[in-house]
Amino acid sequence: MEEVDVEPTVTNIPGIGYGKHMGFAWGPGDILVYETQFKASGPSLSGPAGLFIHQVRKDEDIYSPILRKLFNESHHIFVGLQTIKEDLPSKSRRTQFVSISRNYRSVIRACMEELQQVAVSTRDTEMATQYGNQVSILLAIELIWNLCEVLYIDAAPAGSLLLHLLDWVRLHKADVDEKARDVLQSDSPAEHHNYWDVVVSYVLQGSLVEARQMLVKQANLQPASRDMYKLMDSLLGKMPFFNPGGTETVTEFDVKWSNWHKEVESYLKDNSFASNHHLELICKILVGDEDTLLEQKELLSTWYHFLVTRLLYCHPTVKPFELHYYAQSCLTMFLDSRSVQEPLDSILLAAFEYDICLVIKDCSIVLNNWWFVAHLTDLLDHCKLLHSHNLNFGSNMREFLLLEYASGLFTHHSLWQCAVDYFDHCPELGRACLELQIERVPLGTERKALKVLRICEERQMSEQVRSICKIMAMRALRNNRLGSALSWSIRAKDAAFATLISERFLQDYCAKGTFSDLDLIDNLGPAMLLSDRLTFLGKYREFHKLYGEKRFKEAAKLLLSLMTAKIAPQSFWMTLLTDALPLLEQTEVIFSADQTNELMYCLEELTSSLNTTAPGADRPMQQEDVEQTKVELLRLSLARNLAMAVVKEGTMET
Amino acid sequence: MFVARSIAADHKDLIHDVSYDFHGRRMATCSSDQSVKVWDKSENGEWQCTASWKTHSGSVWRVTWAHPEFGQVLASCSFDRTAAVWEEIVGESNDKQRGLSHWIKRTTLVDSRTSVTDVKFAPKHMGLMLATCSADGVVRIYEAPDVMNLSQWSLQHEISCKLSCSCISWNPSSSRAHPPMFAVGSDDGNVAYGGKVQVYEYNENTRKYSKAETLMTVTDAVHDIAFAPNLGRSFHVLAIATKDVRIFKLVPLRKESTATGPTKFEVQIVAQFDNHNSQVWRVSWNITSTLLASSGDDGCVRLWKANYMENWKCTGILKGDGSPLTGSSGQPTAMSMVVGSSVQNSQNILNGMSAGRIANRVLFAPPLRQLTSPKINQSISFHLWILPEGGPGMVTCCLLRPS
């Protein structure tokens, strides 16, 4: 069978001249378009140009809170389905799949009911139509899904198959119950103008208990024809239905049913109901008279109802592979030459033909609804149906549809989190797609960034983790939030950036004499080793802490090691030496003689390098003087300290 | 699809380019009025112009964003023979309150002697680099070695393509498996000059870009090219806007272990469409490269998608209908207002609904009051259903399968 062919949808953009060039830009979930003129040379267009940019959007439905619930709840079912174990016995697997399928349908139903309520209660007629349309589509989806469940997932054998199909038709022809309620609630149900419609509808649906209850009311009104009603009642009551749980075989049932059928036929032949055309009609339906059934088009309303009714009264033990023959003929018989076969008809027909691939393909074309095809295909794939039907691209089709659906969710500000699980369960391209999508989630706040980050970390997406941290670090730095910038760049393991920010911290310290973000710097731990400058920052801060706690000896040792181990950049040595001054000036000797010697070496190394590299031309005289004074002061202090240390150490030895 | 809103761009002349930033929260526009404007999306989805300034002394052809790892950085190129790099500086607080931002020019790249026709930032793993191409047939690659100092850009490579260049595209593939690569297109209309698309690849040993491939079958003027995001595939996909839309696959041939030259490719044409009837001016992929959009002389933007047989098909068309805009400029259209109020409505209705409905629900009871019949109406469904940038969905799978 040919797949449904669809012309591309045309969207008219008001405000852009007909036939004028259009520029465009892809955005998340939309396209921006604008009028332009691509020929690079030549004068501009006459008339106004460059006035408007139009934002063209498609996925309006994800903004509807009701449908959003559909997406959220089906997400849970989807995740549950992925965790069903492969090694379960096939029977219990099937039971699970059927129950999952029902869960999906129940979500659709719930959604439909809500939409229906909204459609009825809204005053805005345009919105009412829109909601109504959504309900129609959901109904179609549920109808197709239900049929697929019966035929493929439950895969009932002959006998039970028809029972399932009957349930399917009853569920989707619920207006009979509605009408019946009207009739029964009226003062005189048997005289209600819809009375016979309801009775016949019940018979067409095989709801014979209900039909009999209705008929009793009429029988009571017409004592004269009581016998005739009694006969009909017994025929209806006797009609055998297959009992899948029972001990009866299909063949035994078939015999029983044929006997009943012959009996009905005989009553029809001997005109038992000739005097009551209503009862005669029912009798003709019971024998499965095609012409009679076709006369009930109004009540049947669809060809598939006709199909099921015809099977019920002609071939109740229809086998799965015979269905397509009946389906095709019923469709042809039911639709007269004038009416056109709609997409829904083709899809249902393809389902009856067991052409799963075509069902999915047609659905994805005409429904424009990735939600449906993605979830259904996934379920069918779990049932291993796509393989048994010889589609070597089965699992890829599943993946492709899931990816399409998930990508759509990603454009939504909260649904994107559901999408992640869908990508996770696409083994081939899921990860690559997730990587592309997740790095584009706007990182509006730190909280959002942390959320995105966690998702990436859980999946070892190291490149995305790095990138997100880097973006956040850059943003913090631009806003002069050094602490945040530093912690993000530590998370990004970005040594260059950490160096740069450490540098800023040190500059800030030199300028202000205090550190900001003490908490962070005090608790760097091993992260300190990310970059030399960061190590220095951490250690230098440690020195300040020791000094503050008056642990002078330790402070002095650390200070010296910062220079001798070349952790401190030379540009910072003067600051460090100056920091040593108060330690040198303490009454107690803190720097030992050896340490003082080392300090002196450092000072000489620094001054000699300063003398060679900076002749002082680019430095104002005054600053030069200050530096010079500082050096002299240091030399003096160092010499004094050395003397004291030597004396002290000498005395201690003796 | 529908027009959700129209934004009053208010450029004084033709808009030449609109470009989204990486996260889709900002956009930049450029125009023949020599200015660039930056727009920010507010929480409620409205676009607000936060900066507008004169950037060049000629028409500005293209504007493009650097990756946010490098901060808020834009590049523009112009008829005035220059390209420029702009950086947003965090403004003073009262500017922020007024919703304004400051962009300052960090550098002007003046090496071209003719109009600079395209500018593109390189994939971020290469550092902060950008490529320009110009009408004099030269591709220039610049680098900012210190990302904290964007006033210093060094010209790293100058590659002569011999033909007037109109467009350039970096291969976005960020995997280490592929060396840096770009494609450049020429709008020289002389068919006798041969292939109009050249692919260059960086050679680690020579530290130079060398030509890896010329697409010999593309002999007409090329106006735009776009590499598709890679998705871990072993081959590259390139879309080309020429007298028609073409999609090529570049499949790297296995290299001899001793060979040092650029990778050789097997070039396969995947699709070719002349639906635009005449010249095609722009091509662009969506994020995951499941859709290609093109714009042409027929005044249409067309959306393309592949089905499972790798048959590409037009799935959507946008076109101007010449009708005037309804509603005042910059205001949300009636449509989005309606949608807004409906959302409110239904939320009220939903209040008080209990959670965990799936578990508690009796399946299918009570039966739905059926006012409507199941029906698939295409024209309606388009508005209603989740459409991941889709257009009528095709069951595609082969296309995306890595070979």
mmCIF file of C-alpha atoms in Angstrom, chain B residues 52-314:
data_model
loop_
_atom_site.group_PDB
_atom_site.id
_atom_site.type_symbol
_atom_site.label_atom_id
_atom_site.label_comp_id
_atom_site.label_asym_id
_atom_site.label_seq_id
_atom_site.Cartn_x
_atom_site.Cartn_y
_atom_site.Cartn_z
ATOM 1 C CA SER B 52 21.811 49.635 18.851
ATOM 2 C CA TRP B 53 24.887 51.239 17.465
ATOM 3 C CA LYS B 54 26.613 52.189 14.244
ATOM 4 C CA THR B 55 29.180 49.552 13.500
ATOM 5 C CA HIS B 56 30.514 50.173 10.013
ATOM 6 C CA SER B 57 30.578 52.747 7.292
ATOM 7 C CA GLY B 58 28.791 50.496 4.841
ATOM 8 C CA SER B 59 26.123 47.813 4.713
ATOM 9 C CA VAL B 60 26.647 45.220 7.428
ATOM 10 C CA TRP B 61 26.297 41.807 5.787
ATOM 11 C CA ARG B 62 26.591 39.396 8.647
ATOM 12 C CA VAL B 63 26.612 39.365 12.405
ATOM 13 C CA THR B 64 27.513 36.363 14.519
ATOM 14 C CA TRP B 65 27.979 35.412 18.178
ATOM 15 C CA ALA B 66 31.028 33.856 19.771
ATOM 16 C CA HIS B 67 30.498 30.933 22.118
ATOM 17 C CA PRO B 68 29.490 32.188 25.586
ATOM 18 C CA GLU B 69 32.640 30.618 27.045
ATOM 19 C CA PHE B 70 34.350 33.668 25.616
ATOM 20 C CA GLY B 71 31.876 36.096 27.120
ATOM 21 C CA GLN B 72 29.418 38.202 25.189
ATOM 22 C CA VAL B 73 31.191 38.766 21.902
ATOM 23 C CA LEU B 74 29.907 39.604 18.442
ATOM 24 C CA ALA B 75 31.606 39.820 15.077
ATOM 25 C CA SER B 76 30.282 41.734 12.095
ATOM 26 C CA CYS B 77 31.460 42.170 8.535
ATOM 27 C CA SER B 78 30.680 44.860 6.060
ATOM 28 C CA PHE B 79 30.828 46.343 2.620
ATOM 29 C CA ASP B 80 33.295 48.844 4.123
ATOM 30 C CA ARG B 81 36.000 46.127 3.736
ATOM 31 C CA THR B 82 36.323 45.448 7.419
ATOM 32 C CA ALA B 83 35.205 43.011 9.994
ATOM 33 C CA ALA B 84 34.893 44.011 13.610
ATOM 34 C CA VAL B 85 34.740 42.317 16.983
ATOM 35 C CA TRP B 86 32.470 43.718 19.679
ATOM 36 C CA GLU B 87 32.275 42.965 23.356
ATOM 37 C CA GLU B 88 29.553 43.768 25.777
ATOM 38 C CA ILE B 89 30.762 45.402 28.937
ATOM 39 C CA VAL B 90 28.772 45.198 32.073
ATOM 40 C CA GLY B 91 27.203 48.574 32.263
ATOM 41 C CA GLU B 92 26.522 50.838 35.126
ATOM 42 C CA SER B 93 23.567 50.015 37.244
ATOM 43 C CA ASN B 94 21.265 52.687 35.910
ATOM 44 C CA ASP B 95 21.887 51.431 32.399
ATOM 45 C CA LYS B 96 20.865 47.975 33.488
ATOM 46 C CA GLN B 97 17.712 49.362 34.998
ATOM 47 C CA ARG B 98 16.852 50.989 31.737
ATOM 48 C CA GLY B 99 17.504 47.688 30.013
ATOM 49 C CA LEU B 100 20.458 48.930 28.023
ATOM 50 C CA SER B 101 23.833 47.402 27.465
ATOM 51 C CA HIS B 102 27.127 48.737 26.157
ATOM 52 C CA TRP B 103 29.062 47.195 23.352
ATOM 53 C CA ILE B 104 32.529 48.374 22.584
ATOM 54 C CA LYS B 105 34.622 47.723 19.574
ATOM 55 C CA ARG B 106 37.585 45.547 20.464
ATOM 56 C CA THR B 107 39.179 45.388 17.077
ATOM 57 C CA THR B 108 38.767 46.212 13.424
ATOM 58 C CA LEU B 109 40.157 43.689 11.005
ATOM 59 C CA VAL B 110 41.266 45.725 8.027
ATOM 60 C CA ASP B 111 43.241 43.237 5.965
ATOM 61 C CA SER B 112 40.688 42.850 3.207
ATOM 62 C CA ARG B 113 40.822 45.190 0.243
ATOM 63 C CA THR B 114 37.252 44.454 -0.769
ATOM 64 C CA SER B 115 33.883 43.917 0.835
ATOM 65 C CA VAL B 116 34.018 41.297 3.638
ATOM 66 C CA THR B 117 31.172 38.986 2.783
ATOM 67 C CA ASP B 118 31.049 36.567 5.685
ATOM 68 C CA VAL B 119 32.419 36.119 9.191
ATOM 69 C CA LYS B 120 32.192 33.022 11.356
ATOM 70 C CA PHE B 121 33.658 32.035 14.718
ATOM 71 C CA ALA B 122 35.483 28.707 14.736
ATOM 72 C CA PRO B 123 34.267 25.799 16.890
ATOM 73 C CA LYS B 124 35.075 26.630 20.488
ATOM 74 C CA HIS B 125 37.571 23.833 21.055
ATOM 75 C CA MET B 126 39.916 25.677 18.699
ATOM 76 C CA GLY B 127 39.963 28.699 20.985
ATOM 77 C CA LEU B 128 38.682 32.131 20.096
ATOM 78 C CA MET B 129 39.199 32.190 16.356
ATOM 79 C CA LEU B 130 37.273 33.646 13.506
ATOM 80 C CA ALA B 131 37.301 33.356 9.767
ATOM 81 C CA THR B 132 36.370 36.021 7.281
ATOM 82 C CA CYS B 133 36.031 35.758 3.555
ATOM 83 C CA SER B 134 35.909 38.547 1.080
ATOM 84 C CA ALA B 135 35.111 39.469 -2.478
ATOM 85 C CA ASP B 136 38.813 39.500 -3.310
ATOM 86 C CA GLY B 137 38.857 35.732 -2.843
ATOM 87 C CA VAL B 138 40.779 35.530 0.397
ATOM 88 C CA VAL B 139 39.867 33.645 3.547
ATOM 89 C CA ARG B 140 41.504 35.047 6.659
ATOM 90 C CA ILE B 141 41.694 33.304 9.980
ATOM 91 C CA TYR B 142 42.296 35.391 13.066
ATOM 92 C CA GLU B 143 42.953 34.370 16.610
ATOM 93 C CA ALA B 144 42.697 36.127 19.940
ATOM 94 C CA PRO B 145 45.398 34.364 21.944
ATOM 95 C CA ASP B 146 44.286 35.929 25.213
ATOM 96 C CA VAL B 147 40.555 35.584 25.637
ATOM 97 C CA MET B 148 40.643 38.267 28.288
ATOM 98 C CA ASN B 149 42.077 40.757 25.886
ATOM 99 C CA LEU B 150 39.993 40.904 22.754
ATOM 100 C CA SER B 151 41.766 43.928 21.358
ATOM 101 C CA GLN B 152 44.585 41.727 20.186
ATOM 102 C CA TRP B 153 43.848 39.588 17.187
ATOM 103 C CA SER B 154 46.533 38.098 15.062
ATOM 104 C CA LEU B 155 46.099 37.108 11.468
ATOM 105 C CA GLN B 156 47.012 33.427 11.545
ATOM 106 C CA HIS B 157 46.254 32.300 8.034
ATOM 107 C CA GLU B 158 45.563 33.919 4.724
ATOM 108 C CA ILE B 159 44.227 31.510 2.172
ATOM 109 C CA SER B 160 43.687 32.569 -1.390
ATOM 110 C CA CYS B 161 40.734 30.880 -3.024
ATOM 111 C CA LYS B 162 41.217 32.569 -6.392
ATOM 112 C CA LEU B 163 37.490 33.264 -6.712
ATOM 113 C CA SER B 164 35.352 35.949 -5.148
ATOM 114 C CA CYS B 165 34.112 34.462 -1.847
ATOM 115 C CA SER B 166 30.549 34.825 -0.631
ATOM 116 C CA CYS B 167 30.225 32.494 2.322
ATOM 117 C CA ILE B 168 32.167 30.367 4.747
ATOM 118 C CA SER B 169 31.246 27.569 7.129
ATOM 119 C CA TRP B 170 33.294 25.803 9.804
ATOM 120 C CA ASN B 171 32.810 22.110 10.253
ATOM 121 C CA PRO B 172 31.288 22.120 13.751
ATOM 122 C CA SER B 173 32.571 18.660 14.513
ATOM 123 C CA SER B 174 34.300 19.066 17.838
ATOM 124 C CA SER B 175 35.702 15.603 18.105
ATOM 125 C CA ARG B 176 39.415 15.187 18.135
ATOM 126 C CA ALA B 177 39.029 12.726 15.301
ATOM 127 C CA HIS B 178 38.613 15.485 12.743
ATOM 128 C CA PRO B 179 41.175 18.194 12.125
ATOM 129 C CA PRO B 180 39.783 21.750 11.827
ATOM 130 C CA MET B 181 37.991 22.166 8.549
ATOM 131 C CA PHE B 182 35.988 24.823 6.743
ATOM 132 C CA ALA B 183 34.243 25.184 3.420
ATOM 133 C CA VAL B 184 34.125 28.348 1.398
ATOM 134 C CA GLY B 185 31.747 29.203 -1.426
ATOM 135 C CA SER B 186 32.143 31.576 -4.328
ATOM 136 C CA ASP B 187 29.434 33.590 -5.996
ATOM 137 C CA ASP B 188 31.452 33.953 -9.184
ATOM 138 C CA GLY B 189 28.948 33.117 -11.886
ATOM 139 C CA ASN B 190 31.397 32.016 -14.531
ATOM 140 C CA VAL B 191 30.785 28.318 -15.003
ATOM 141 C CA ALA B 192 34.112 27.943 -16.769
ATOM 142 C CA TYR B 193 35.984 28.595 -13.511
ATOM 143 C CA GLY B 194 34.944 25.183 -12.234
ATOM 144 C CA GLY B 195 33.873 24.143 -8.734
ATOM 145 C CA LYS B 196 32.596 26.939 -6.508
ATOM 146 C CA VAL B 197 32.877 25.204 -3.189
ATOM 147 C CA GLN B 198 36.270 24.439 -1.692
ATOM 148 C CA VAL B 199 36.956 22.514 1.469
ATOM 149 C CA TYR B 200 40.099 23.266 3.457
ATOM 150 C CA GLU B 201 41.623 21.225 6.218
ATOM 151 C CA TYR B 202 44.233 22.102 8.821
ATOM 152 C CA ASN B 203 47.430 20.108 8.753
ATOM 153 C CA GLU B 204 49.027 19.617 12.139
ATOM 154 C CA ASN B 205 52.477 19.092 10.643
ATOM 155 C CA THR B 206 52.688 22.038 8.284
ATOM 156 C CA ARG B 207 50.458 24.186 10.523
ATOM 157 C CA LYS B 208 48.682 25.346 7.435
ATOM 158 C CA TYR B 209 45.318 24.955 5.843
ATOM 159 C CA SER B 210 45.379 23.123 2.579
ATOM 160 C CA LYS B 211 42.666 22.374 0.101
ATOM 161 C CA ALA B 212 41.145 18.975 0.685
ATOM 162 C CA GLU B 213 38.421 19.038 -1.918
ATOM 163 C CA THR B 214 36.723 21.124 -4.573
ATOM 164 C CA LEU B 215 33.134 20.197 -5.299
ATOM 165 C CA MET B 216 33.511 20.070 -9.075
ATOM 166 C CA THR B 217 29.816 19.572 -9.739
ATOM 167 C CA VAL B 218 28.874 22.913 -8.205
ATOM 168 C CA THR B 219 29.780 25.292 -11.008
ATOM 169 C CA ASP B 220 27.172 28.014 -10.566
ATOM 170 C CA ALA B 221 27.404 30.895 -8.134
ATOM 171 C CA VAL B 222 27.181 29.751 -4.509
ATOM 172 C CA HIS B 223 25.518 32.082 -2.020
ATOM 173 C CA ASP B 224 25.609 30.139 1.225
ATOM 174 C CA ILE B 225 26.961 26.924 2.689
ATOM 175 C CA ALA B 226 26.423 25.168 5.974
ATOM 176 C CA PHE B 227 28.021 22.126 7.580
ATOM 177 C CA ALA B 228 25.595 20.049 9.600
ATOM 178 C CA PRO B 229 26.281 19.265 13.261
ATOM 179 C CA ASN B 230 28.129 15.987 13.308
ATOM 180 C CA LEU B 231 26.258 13.731 15.787
ATOM 181 C CA GLY B 232 29.218 11.413 15.990
ATOM 182 C CA ARG B 233 29.011 10.353 12.377
ATOM 183 C CA SER B 234 32.145 9.466 10.491
ATOM 184 C CA PHE B 235 31.182 11.596 7.501
ATOM 185 C CA HIS B 236 30.359 15.268 7.067
ATOM 186 C CA VAL B 237 27.188 16.756 5.643
ATOM 187 C CA LEU B 238 27.280 20.038 3.768
ATOM 188 C CA ALA B 239 24.309 22.025 2.472
ATOM 189 C CA ILE B 240 24.822 24.439 -0.402
ATOM 190 C CA ALA B 241 22.702 27.308 -1.710
ATOM 191 C CA THR B 242 23.363 27.804 -5.405
ATOM 192 C CA LYS B 243 20.882 27.807 -8.296
ATOM 193 C CA ASP B 244 19.232 25.042 -6.269
ATOM 194 C CA VAL B 245 19.537 23.485 -2.809
ATOM 195 C CA ARG B 246 22.070 20.689 -2.593
ATOM 196 C CA ILE B 247 23.103 18.406 0.204
ATOM 197 C CA PHE B 248 26.454 16.653 -0.008
ATOM 198 C CA LYS B 249 28.031 13.973 2.074
ATOM 199 C CA LEU B 250 31.814 14.031 2.456
ATOM 200 C CA VAL B 251 33.033 10.589 3.394
ATOM 201 C CA PRO B 252 36.701 10.574 4.435
ATOM 202 C CA LEU B 253 38.663 7.898 2.588
ATOM 203 C CA ARG B 254 40.982 5.828 4.681
ATOM 204 C CA LYS B 255 44.344 7.495 4.850
ATOM 205 C CA GLU B 256 47.558 5.709 4.007
ATOM 206 C CA SER B 257 49.561 5.688 7.178
ATOM 207 C CA THR B 258 52.460 7.386 5.405
ATOM 208 C CA ALA B 259 50.409 10.033 3.649
ATOM 209 C CA THR B 260 50.797 13.513 5.028
ATOM 210 C CA GLY B 261 48.507 15.425 2.692
ATOM 211 C CA PRO B 262 44.963 16.502 3.497
ATOM 212 C CA THR B 263 42.204 13.940 3.889
ATOM 213 C CA LYS B 264 40.626 12.839 0.640
ATOM 214 C CA PHE B 265 36.900 12.536 0.502
ATOM 215 C CA GLU B 266 34.367 10.630 -1.434
ATOM 216 C CA VAL B 267 31.806 13.271 -2.343
ATOM 217 C CA GLN B 268 28.245 12.028 -2.598
ATOM 218 C CA ILE B 269 25.263 14.121 -3.505
ATOM 219 C CA VAL B 270 22.416 13.280 -1.183
ATOM 220 C CA ALA B 271 19.723 15.609 -2.438
ATOM 221 C CA GLN B 272 19.130 18.359 -4.942
ATOM 222 C CA PHE B 273 16.026 20.520 -5.227
ATOM 223 C CA ASP B 274 15.082 23.231 -7.659
ATOM 224 C CA ASN B 275 11.805 24.111 -5.909
ATOM 225 C CA HIS B 276 12.987 27.678 -5.376
ATOM 226 C CA ASN B 277 12.919 27.961 -9.195
ATOM 227 C CA SER B 278 15.940 30.183 -9.274
ATOM 228 C CA GLN B 279 18.761 31.280 -7.010
ATOM 229 C CA VAL B 280 18.877 30.009 -3.451
ATOM 230 C CA TRP B 281 20.388 32.494 -1.019
ATOM 231 C CA ARG B 282 20.563 30.945 2.375
ATOM 232 C CA VAL B 283 20.769 27.467 3.864
ATOM 233 C CA SER B 284 20.870 26.619 7.554
ATOM 234 C CA TRP B 285 20.509 23.524 9.785
ATOM 235 C CA ASN B 286 18.634 23.252 13.026
ATOM 236 C CA ILE B 287 20.511 22.236 16.188
ATOM 237 C CA THR B 288 20.448 18.493 15.657
ATOM 238 C CA SER B 289 20.549 18.727 11.840
ATOM 239 C CA THR B 290 17.237 16.965 11.390
ATOM 240 C CA LEU B 291 15.914 19.868 9.361
ATOM 241 C CA LEU B 292 17.384 22.126 6.740
ATOM 242 C CA ALA B 293 15.902 25.502 5.884
ATOM 243 C CA SER B 294 16.569 27.347 2.631
ATOM 244 C CA SER B 295 15.520 30.681 1.227
ATOM 245 C CA GLY B 296 15.322 31.549 -2.431
ATOM 246 C CA ASP B 297 14.203 33.790 -5.250
ATOM 247 C CA ASP B 298 10.669 32.409 -5.072
ATOM 248 C CA GLY B 299 10.229 34.383 -1.853
ATOM 249 C CA CYS B 300 9.853 31.237 0.211
ATOM 250 C CA VAL B 301 11.656 29.702 3.112
ATOM 251 C CA ARG B 302 11.453 25.942 2.654
ATOM 252 C CA LEU B 303 12.004 23.293 5.297
ATOM 253 C CA TRP B 304 13.541 19.992 4.260
ATOM 254 C CA LYS B 305 13.583 16.670 5.987
ATOM 255 C CA ALA B 306 14.600 13.152 5.052
ATOM 256 C CA ASN B 307 12.401 10.090 5.308
ATOM 257 C CA TYR B 308 13.560 6.599 6.190
ATOM 258 C CA MET B 309 14.701 5.917 2.644
ATOM 259 C CA GLU B 310 16.937 8.946 2.876
ATOM 260 C CA ASN B 311 14.612 10.712 0.496
ATOM 261 C CA TRP B 312 14.582 14.392 1.233
ATOM 262 C CA LYS B 313 11.316 16.168 1.003
ATOM 263 C CA CYS B 314 9.944 19.646 1.473
#
